[in-house]
Amino acid sequence: ANSSSETELPSNPDTRQVQVLGPSSFCDNRVVTSHYTALNFVPKNLLEQFTKPANVWFLFLAVLQTLPRVTTTGGFPTIMLPLVVIVCANGLKDAIEDYRRHKSDRDENNRKTLNMVAPGQRESEVSWSNVHVGNIVVVNANEYVPADMVLIASAHPEGHVNIETANLDGETNLKVKQCHPELVSLLGAHTSVEGAIEQAGKLAGVLVCENPNEFLYTFVGTLTASLGSSEVEKGIPLGADNIILRGSKVKQVHWLLGLVVYTGQESKIMMNSREKKGRKQSHLEKNVGTLTGAIFGLQAVLCLIAATRSAIFDTSDSNLDLTYLNLHSGDRQTPNGFVVFAIRFLNFLILFSNFIPISLLVSVSMVKLAQVFLMYCSNDMIYRIDEEVIHCMPRTSDLNEEMGQIEYVFSDKTGTLTCNKMDFRKFAVNGIVYGEGMTEIKRNVMLKMGQTIEEPPPRPPAAKITPHVDLIDRRLDDVLFTPSHPQSEAVNTFLLHLAVNHEVVPEADKSGNLAYSASSPDEAALCYGGMHFGYKFLSRDSSGIEVELPDGKIRKVKVLANLKFNSSRKRSSSVLIRFEDEETAGKVWIYTKGADSVVWDRLEPTCKETPELKLSGCVLKEMAEDGLRTLCLAGREISQDEFVTWFQRYNDASCATEKRTEKLDAVADEIEVDLLLHGITGIEDRLQDGVGETIEKMCAAGIKVWMLTGDKVETAINIGVATGLLLPDTDATRSLKGERPIFTSEEFEAKDGDLDEARLVEAFQKVAQKALDFEKKGVMFEGLVIDGKCLQVALAPEHEKDFVAISTRCGSVVCCRVSPKQKGAVVRLIKHEKKAITLAIGDGANDCNMIQSADVGVGIRGLEGLQAFNVCDYGIAQFRFLQSLLLIHGRWCYRRVGILVNYTFYKNIVVVLPQYFLGIVSGFSGQKLYNDLLYQSYNVVHSMLPIMLFGIFDQDVSKEVSLQHPELYAAGLQNEYLNPKVSLSWIASGVWHAMCIFFVPYYTMSNGNVTNGDGKANDIWLLGTVVYLLVVIVVNLMVVLETCFLSWLTCFGLFFSFFWWIFEHALVAGDLTSSIVTTELNGSTQRLFGSPMLWLVVLTSAALAVLVDLQLKGIRCVWFPSVLHNVQGQVLEDMRRRRK
């Protein structure tokens, strides 16, 4: 045979060729998550910061301030002070974050592993960063895997390895990986790692596999390998079972060897860690952009007016004749009107630069960061289970206020509304149900319907106790241990199926008892069900599994092929052969387990007409009404000829390097036919605590809650009733119930068994028209129930408007039998068609689509792994925490941030407009009013801290009152705190305050007025100082007017702003230094504070400005009270009663 280096394989851009123990041209194994290096940090960070339009605008203004003919600051760019502070603050934050990334990268890259790089070479200890594609790596027990690699040997004689993938997908249950049997045969079994390394050093060949991708659960490759020139090369098909990913932890084996295929940035964990393009942007953030544009337009208009007026003034003949105005240039030429206009326009751009608040983005970002920290610390959202404490985990701060405006909540069921702690509750064989008692969901439904509930049967004292099994039926002892019983063979076959057809990993717990670990709680519960009745799954190896039977005998079951579950197949099958059993030796069987909608179609045609199967159909419906999760188990014997022919096609599909999954699915379809039903399983998943209360409060808040689930219609309806989404059908509620349209594939099934789309579309149109008619009468549907097949038609572009018309006029919507893709499509449709703010919540990988599609994605840290938790915006541990997240923190954040944004624009209007008013009385000469150092400190010191403390801590009502009155949430739904009307009222308030602040001091303390005992007239700088002092006082008083929860922190912020102004004024006036800081204010402190007129002016101007707002608030509170005013009044009244 040719050596692997001489083997020519067809090149394909979609595949890569890895030479075993050969040179590599692929990327190294270094992990780089940092964004900067020591050399490029400064230029790269500055470049990124100055791609933001706001920073570019303020840099442009700084350049203008240095131009001699334009500057109003003596050529010194004073705006650079706040700009540098903001850029440095952002840069420092970026540097700290990137330092942490560098430290993490260094620790990761410097880990050690045993590595072999060339044939015949001894293994050596190297850093992870020095591992390359094609190397063979040794990983010991409880060590982490350094790169994505194909498993080629392990300490287990069959080449098995158990791994933990918590770093990849958050799942702590163990998964089984295995060497391909042909690799085990090629390299042989070894008890020592040294022997395995020596043998692996002789391995030669080429692995052709798919290019690097982010899909954790797929891998397609073919290894053409040999041991020396004397052996024939073998084409070995490799799949996801044969690859171990970087970050996995090796468990329960002493060592393993792996062939490295993907390294560094091309490993799957790193490809999943890459930042996603784009980010979710809140609606409030978009509104801020619009408001900023409007304010910029206002600034431009004022600059145009001022520049035009100034140009007219400077070029008029009457003014040119006034020589003391010095309007002529040095050569006595008449100034050019356009040049004067251009210069004055730029002058006023500088003077009015603070119209656009430079501190807005920083203030909002810092406030939101503090808000998410408070969410993390909130005791209302901390979940304690055993010794673990799970906090609310905000993964972004951009969407805090968005949670106060949610209109639609889309929820998964399993693990979200329910506990996802599965118990094997009932099963049915030949239409006979085994399992006594009533499920919790059925009990809740009957309670809501006012029906009498029977007490559950007592558990017999000697009843066997098995984890995740809650099944009592006295008939089963007779069935299982009486061979002549008519149900005995069928029930035993069913239980054996439970013990055989799964991917559960057995492991011993701390007490030495056998425990099962599975990727799905359902799978483990079914395996425990088999154990409960004597069919105990013991172990698994590459050839099959061992099962202990009720009589104590061990039966070895050889698995010939495992056709795994995927979302399109909706079933899991195992083709197997029993041996060490004389009766069945050599016979091949197929066992299939999956959803009834799929398995039912694959049953043997004559079997479908039997009474047992018809009865089983009724049992399925009854179990669904009880809220049980059902699966159908089926199987048949396969002839040897059929198996041999099929198995050849299966091997061909397994070896395919392109579209392997599709080819395997097609081959599976060929064999999964003519099955006989073994039985039906019923798994109970109990509702989480507080689900019903949470949904009721969200509905009372005006939020529409939809449930999107893969369960059957009957199960979904009962869950809807149990949680309060749907009303029960009782005499007491019948008068309250509206119509409930139900669209199911069974209702619209054509004669050939397919969906009758024409009749379904006609029904959609009729119900949509009825919904529009109902809306005119102020009536809506009680709810809508629709299954996946009907939903597929409803989501078609030509029908989606009818679906929207119906669903948005319902109290709630329940979508059943839906796929992950359909979940995301429903969310996107409502989001785009209704322009609604949406939230999606789920706990599993099948919920990721809708979580990422919604405006806000909430992930529950559940038992299905952390996939949803890892892609969400906010993570919680229980569904009931959603009421705190939305009704408390979301509502608070929306109010705080909305007021903060409006206030930030307001306070800048207050400080800028006096400059404009000075222009009105001075011919728009471009004269500035404020000292530059004080003026540029305004946004970063004098007015920043109080409003930031407001944005972090203010509470209009307490947490308890927020939950008692969910109707308060309507403020966010109606966008009460940031809309054009409210923003205009803030702007109007700013204009009024600016007028009071400027004109009262102007007419009392300027124009040569003498207000001090020294007899000196007041100049413009004294006037500017008084005006600026009034600005600081008034804008901070406005924070007090908006504050509902006045704490010591708020008082601290107010006093800090005021006394910092005193300190800074004393500094620039030269009172704290022996030198002159600025001639404008030198020595002004004593003259200013020694004048009685100052205190009278300050009191008059501040009172005149603020009392108007105070009166308007009082009028609104008394004559036009909002929901908040009514609730606050009720709280105050309750406090008065308690004091009495």
Short mmCIF file of N, CA and C in Angstrom, two decimals, residues 34-117:
data_model
loop_
_atom_site.label_atom_id
_atom_site.label_comp_id
_atom_site.label_asym_id
_atom_site.label_seq_id
_atom_site.Cartn_x
_atom_site.Cartn_y
_atom_site.Cartn_z
N SER A 34 -8.48 38.44 23.08
CA SER A 34 -8.24 39.86 23.34
C SER A 34 -8.44 40.67 22.06
N HIS A 35 -8.73 41.92 22.25
CA HIS A 35 -9.05 42.80 21.11
C HIS A 35 -7.86 43.68 20.74
N TYR A 36 -6.99 43.93 21.70
CA TYR A 36 -5.88 44.85 21.48
C TYR A 36 -4.56 44.19 21.86
N THR A 37 -3.46 44.83 21.43
CA THR A 37 -2.13 44.49 21.92
C THR A 37 -1.55 45.75 22.56
N ALA A 38 -0.40 45.59 23.23
CA ALA A 38 0.23 46.75 23.88
C ALA A 38 0.61 47.81 22.86
N LEU A 39 0.95 47.38 21.64
CA LEU A 39 1.40 48.33 20.62
C LEU A 39 0.24 49.04 19.93
N ASN A 40 -0.87 48.30 19.72
CA ASN A 40 -1.94 48.93 18.92
C ASN A 40 -3.09 49.46 19.75
N PHE A 41 -2.99 49.35 21.10
CA PHE A 41 -4.15 49.75 21.92
C PHE A 41 -4.53 51.21 21.70
N VAL A 42 -3.57 52.09 21.82
CA VAL A 42 -3.88 53.53 21.74
C VAL A 42 -4.44 53.89 20.36
N PRO A 43 -3.74 53.60 19.25
CA PRO A 43 -4.32 53.99 17.95
C PRO A 43 -5.63 53.26 17.62
N LYS A 44 -5.71 51.98 17.94
CA LYS A 44 -6.91 51.21 17.60
C LYS A 44 -8.11 51.65 18.43
N ASN A 45 -7.90 51.88 19.71
CA ASN A 45 -9.00 52.31 20.57
C ASN A 45 -9.48 53.70 20.19
N LEU A 46 -8.51 54.59 19.90
CA LEU A 46 -8.91 55.93 19.48
C LEU A 46 -9.68 55.90 18.16
N LEU A 47 -9.23 55.06 17.24
CA LEU A 47 -9.92 54.93 15.96
C LEU A 47 -11.36 54.45 16.18
N GLU A 48 -11.51 53.46 17.05
CA GLU A 48 -12.86 52.94 17.31
C GLU A 48 -13.74 53.99 17.98
N GLN A 49 -13.16 54.73 18.93
CA GLN A 49 -13.98 55.74 19.63
C GLN A 49 -14.35 56.89 18.70
N PHE A 50 -13.49 57.19 17.75
CA PHE A 50 -13.79 58.32 16.87
C PHE A 50 -14.48 57.87 15.57
N THR A 51 -15.00 56.65 15.60
CA THR A 51 -15.97 56.28 14.57
C THR A 51 -17.39 56.58 15.05
N LYS A 52 -17.53 56.94 16.33
CA LYS A 52 -18.84 57.33 16.86
C LYS A 52 -19.13 58.76 16.43
N PRO A 53 -20.28 59.01 15.82
CA PRO A 53 -20.59 60.36 15.32
C PRO A 53 -20.47 61.45 16.38
N ALA A 54 -20.88 61.16 17.63
CA ALA A 54 -20.85 62.18 18.67
C ALA A 54 -19.42 62.63 18.94
N ASN A 55 -18.50 61.66 19.05
CA ASN A 55 -17.11 62.02 19.32
C ASN A 55 -16.48 62.78 18.15
N VAL A 56 -16.83 62.41 16.93
CA VAL A 56 -16.32 63.12 15.75
C VAL A 56 -16.82 64.56 15.76
N TRP A 57 -18.09 64.74 16.14
CA TRP A 57 -18.67 66.09 16.17
C TRP A 57 -17.94 66.97 17.19
N PHE A 58 -17.68 66.45 18.37
CA PHE A 58 -17.01 67.26 19.38
C PHE A 58 -15.54 67.48 19.05
N LEU A 59 -14.92 66.56 18.34
CA LEU A 59 -13.55 66.79 17.87
C LEU A 59 -13.52 67.89 16.82
N PHE A 60 -14.54 67.91 15.97
CA PHE A 60 -14.66 68.98 14.96
C PHE A 60 -14.80 70.34 15.66
N LEU A 61 -15.60 70.40 16.73
CA LEU A 61 -15.75 71.65 17.47
C LEU A 61 -14.44 72.05 18.12
N ALA A 62 -13.66 71.08 18.61
CA ALA A 62 -12.36 71.39 19.21
C ALA A 62 -11.43 72.01 18.18
N VAL A 63 -11.47 71.51 16.95
CA VAL A 63 -10.65 72.09 15.88
C VAL A 63 -11.10 73.52 15.60
N LEU A 64 -12.42 73.75 15.57
CA LEU A 64 -12.93 75.10 15.35
C LEU A 64 -12.44 76.06 16.42
N GLN A 65 -12.35 75.58 17.65
CA GLN A 65 -11.92 76.45 18.75
C GLN A 65 -10.48 76.89 18.63
N THR A 66 -9.70 76.23 17.78
CA THR A 66 -8.29 76.62 17.61
C THR A 66 -8.09 77.58 16.43
N LEU A 67 -9.12 77.78 15.61
CA LEU A 67 -8.99 78.66 14.45
C LEU A 67 -9.09 80.11 14.90
N PRO A 68 -8.11 80.96 14.55
CA PRO A 68 -8.07 82.34 15.08
C PRO A 68 -9.32 83.16 14.81
N ARG A 69 -9.86 83.11 13.60
CA ARG A 69 -11.00 83.97 13.27
C ARG A 69 -12.33 83.40 13.74
N VAL A 70 -12.32 82.16 14.17
CA VAL A 70 -13.57 81.50 14.56
C VAL A 70 -13.67 81.34 16.08
N THR A 71 -12.53 81.15 16.72
CA THR A 71 -12.54 80.77 18.13
C THR A 71 -13.24 81.81 19.01
N THR A 72 -13.89 81.30 20.03
CA THR A 72 -14.45 82.16 21.08
C THR A 72 -13.76 81.86 22.41
N THR A 73 -12.71 81.03 22.34
CA THR A 73 -12.03 80.58 23.56
C THR A 73 -10.56 80.99 23.58
N GLY A 74 -10.21 82.00 22.76
CA GLY A 74 -8.82 82.44 22.73
C GLY A 74 -7.89 81.45 22.07
N GLY A 75 -8.43 80.58 21.22
CA GLY A 75 -7.61 79.61 20.51
C GLY A 75 -7.36 78.33 21.27
N PHE A 76 -7.85 78.25 22.50
CA PHE A 76 -7.65 77.04 23.31
C PHE A 76 -8.88 76.14 23.19
N PRO A 77 -8.69 74.86 22.80
CA PRO A 77 -9.85 73.96 22.62
C PRO A 77 -10.40 73.48 23.96
N THR A 78 -11.20 74.28 24.62
CA THR A 78 -11.70 73.93 25.96
C THR A 78 -12.62 72.72 25.94
N ILE A 79 -13.26 72.45 24.80
CA ILE A 79 -14.17 71.30 24.75
C ILE A 79 -13.40 69.98 24.84
N MET A 80 -12.06 70.09 24.67
CA MET A 80 -11.25 68.87 24.80
C MET A 80 -11.26 68.32 26.22
N LEU A 81 -11.51 69.20 27.22
CA LEU A 81 -11.53 68.73 28.60
C LEU A 81 -12.58 67.64 28.80
N PRO A 82 -13.87 67.89 28.52
CA PRO A 82 -14.84 66.80 28.69
C PRO A 82 -14.64 65.67 27.69
N LEU A 83 -14.18 66.02 26.48
CA LEU A 83 -13.98 64.97 25.48
C LEU A 83 -12.88 64.02 25.90
N VAL A 84 -11.79 64.56 26.42
CA VAL A 84 -10.68 63.72 26.88
C VAL A 84 -11.12 62.86 28.06
N VAL A 85 -11.91 63.45 28.98
CA VAL A 85 -12.40 62.69 30.13
C VAL A 85 -13.23 61.50 29.67
N ILE A 86 -14.13 61.73 28.72
CA ILE A 86 -15.02 60.67 28.24
C ILE A 86 -14.23 59.62 27.46
N VAL A 87 -13.34 60.05 26.58
CA VAL A 87 -12.54 59.10 25.80
C VAL A 87 -11.63 58.28 26.71
N CYS A 88 -11.03 58.94 27.70
CA CYS A 88 -10.14 58.21 28.63
C CYS A 88 -10.94 57.22 29.48
N ALA A 89 -12.15 57.64 29.91
CA ALA A 89 -12.98 56.74 30.71
C ALA A 89 -13.34 55.50 29.91
N ASN A 90 -13.75 55.69 28.66
CA ASN A 90 -14.07 54.55 27.81
C ASN A 90 -12.82 53.71 27.53
N GLY A 91 -11.70 54.39 27.29
CA GLY A 91 -10.45 53.68 27.02
C GLY A 91 -10.00 52.86 28.21
N LEU A 92 -10.14 53.43 29.42
CA LEU A 92 -9.77 52.70 30.63
C LEU A 92 -10.64 51.46 30.80
N LYS A 93 -11.95 51.62 30.56
CA LYS A 93 -12.86 50.47 30.65
C LYS A 93 -12.45 49.39 29.64
N ASP A 94 -12.15 49.80 28.40
CA ASP A 94 -11.74 48.83 27.38
C ASP A 94 -10.41 48.16 27.75
N ALA A 95 -9.50 48.93 28.33
CA ALA A 95 -8.19 48.37 28.70
C ALA A 95 -8.33 47.33 29.81
N ILE A 96 -9.16 47.62 30.81
CA ILE A 96 -9.35 46.67 31.91
C ILE A 96 -9.98 45.39 31.39
N GLU A 97 -11.01 45.52 30.54
CA GLU A 97 -11.65 44.34 29.98
C GLU A 97 -10.68 43.53 29.14
N ASP A 98 -9.84 44.22 28.35
CA ASP A 98 -8.93 43.49 27.47
C ASP A 98 -7.78 42.87 28.26
N TYR A 99 -7.38 43.50 29.35
CA TYR A 99 -6.35 42.90 30.20
C TYR A 99 -6.84 41.56 30.75
N ARG A 100 -8.09 41.52 31.15
CA ARG A 100 -8.66 40.27 31.66
C ARG A 100 -8.67 39.21 30.56
N ARG A 101 -8.97 39.63 29.33
CA ARG A 101 -8.94 38.66 28.22
C ARG A 101 -7.52 38.15 27.98
N HIS A 102 -6.53 39.06 28.02
CA HIS A 102 -5.13 38.65 27.84
C HIS A 102 -4.72 37.64 28.91
N LYS A 103 -5.09 37.92 30.14
CA LYS A 103 -4.73 37.02 31.24
C LYS A 103 -5.37 35.65 31.04
N SER A 104 -6.65 35.64 30.64
CA SER A 104 -7.33 34.38 30.38
C SER A 104 -6.69 33.63 29.22
N ASP A 105 -6.34 34.35 28.15
CA ASP A 105 -5.68 33.72 27.00
C ASP A 105 -4.33 33.11 27.40
N ARG A 106 -3.58 33.85 28.21
CA ARG A 106 -2.26 33.36 28.62
C ARG A 106 -2.39 32.08 29.45
N ASP A 107 -3.34 32.09 30.39
CA ASP A 107 -3.54 30.88 31.19
C ASP A 107 -3.96 29.70 30.32
N GLU A 108 -4.83 29.96 29.34
CA GLU A 108 -5.32 28.89 28.47
C GLU A 108 -4.21 28.35 27.58
N ASN A 109 -3.44 29.23 26.98
CA ASN A 109 -2.41 28.81 26.02
C ASN A 109 -1.22 28.13 26.68
N ASN A 110 -1.01 28.40 27.97
CA ASN A 110 0.16 27.83 28.66
C ASN A 110 -0.14 26.53 29.38
N ARG A 111 -1.38 26.02 29.26
CA ARG A 111 -1.65 24.70 29.82
C ARG A 111 -0.77 23.66 29.14
N LYS A 112 -0.50 22.56 29.84
CA LYS A 112 0.42 21.55 29.33
C LYS A 112 -0.35 20.30 28.90
N THR A 113 0.19 19.62 27.89
CA THR A 113 -0.37 18.34 27.45
C THR A 113 0.74 17.52 26.82
N LEU A 114 0.53 16.21 26.72
CA LEU A 114 1.49 15.33 26.04
C LEU A 114 1.14 15.30 24.57
N ASN A 115 2.17 15.46 23.72
CA ASN A 115 1.93 15.66 22.30
C ASN A 115 2.95 14.88 21.48
N MET A 116 2.51 14.30 20.35
CA MET A 116 3.39 13.58 19.43
C MET A 116 3.21 14.19 18.04
N VAL A 117 4.32 14.60 17.42
CA VAL A 117 4.22 15.39 16.18
C VAL A 117 4.70 14.65 14.94
#
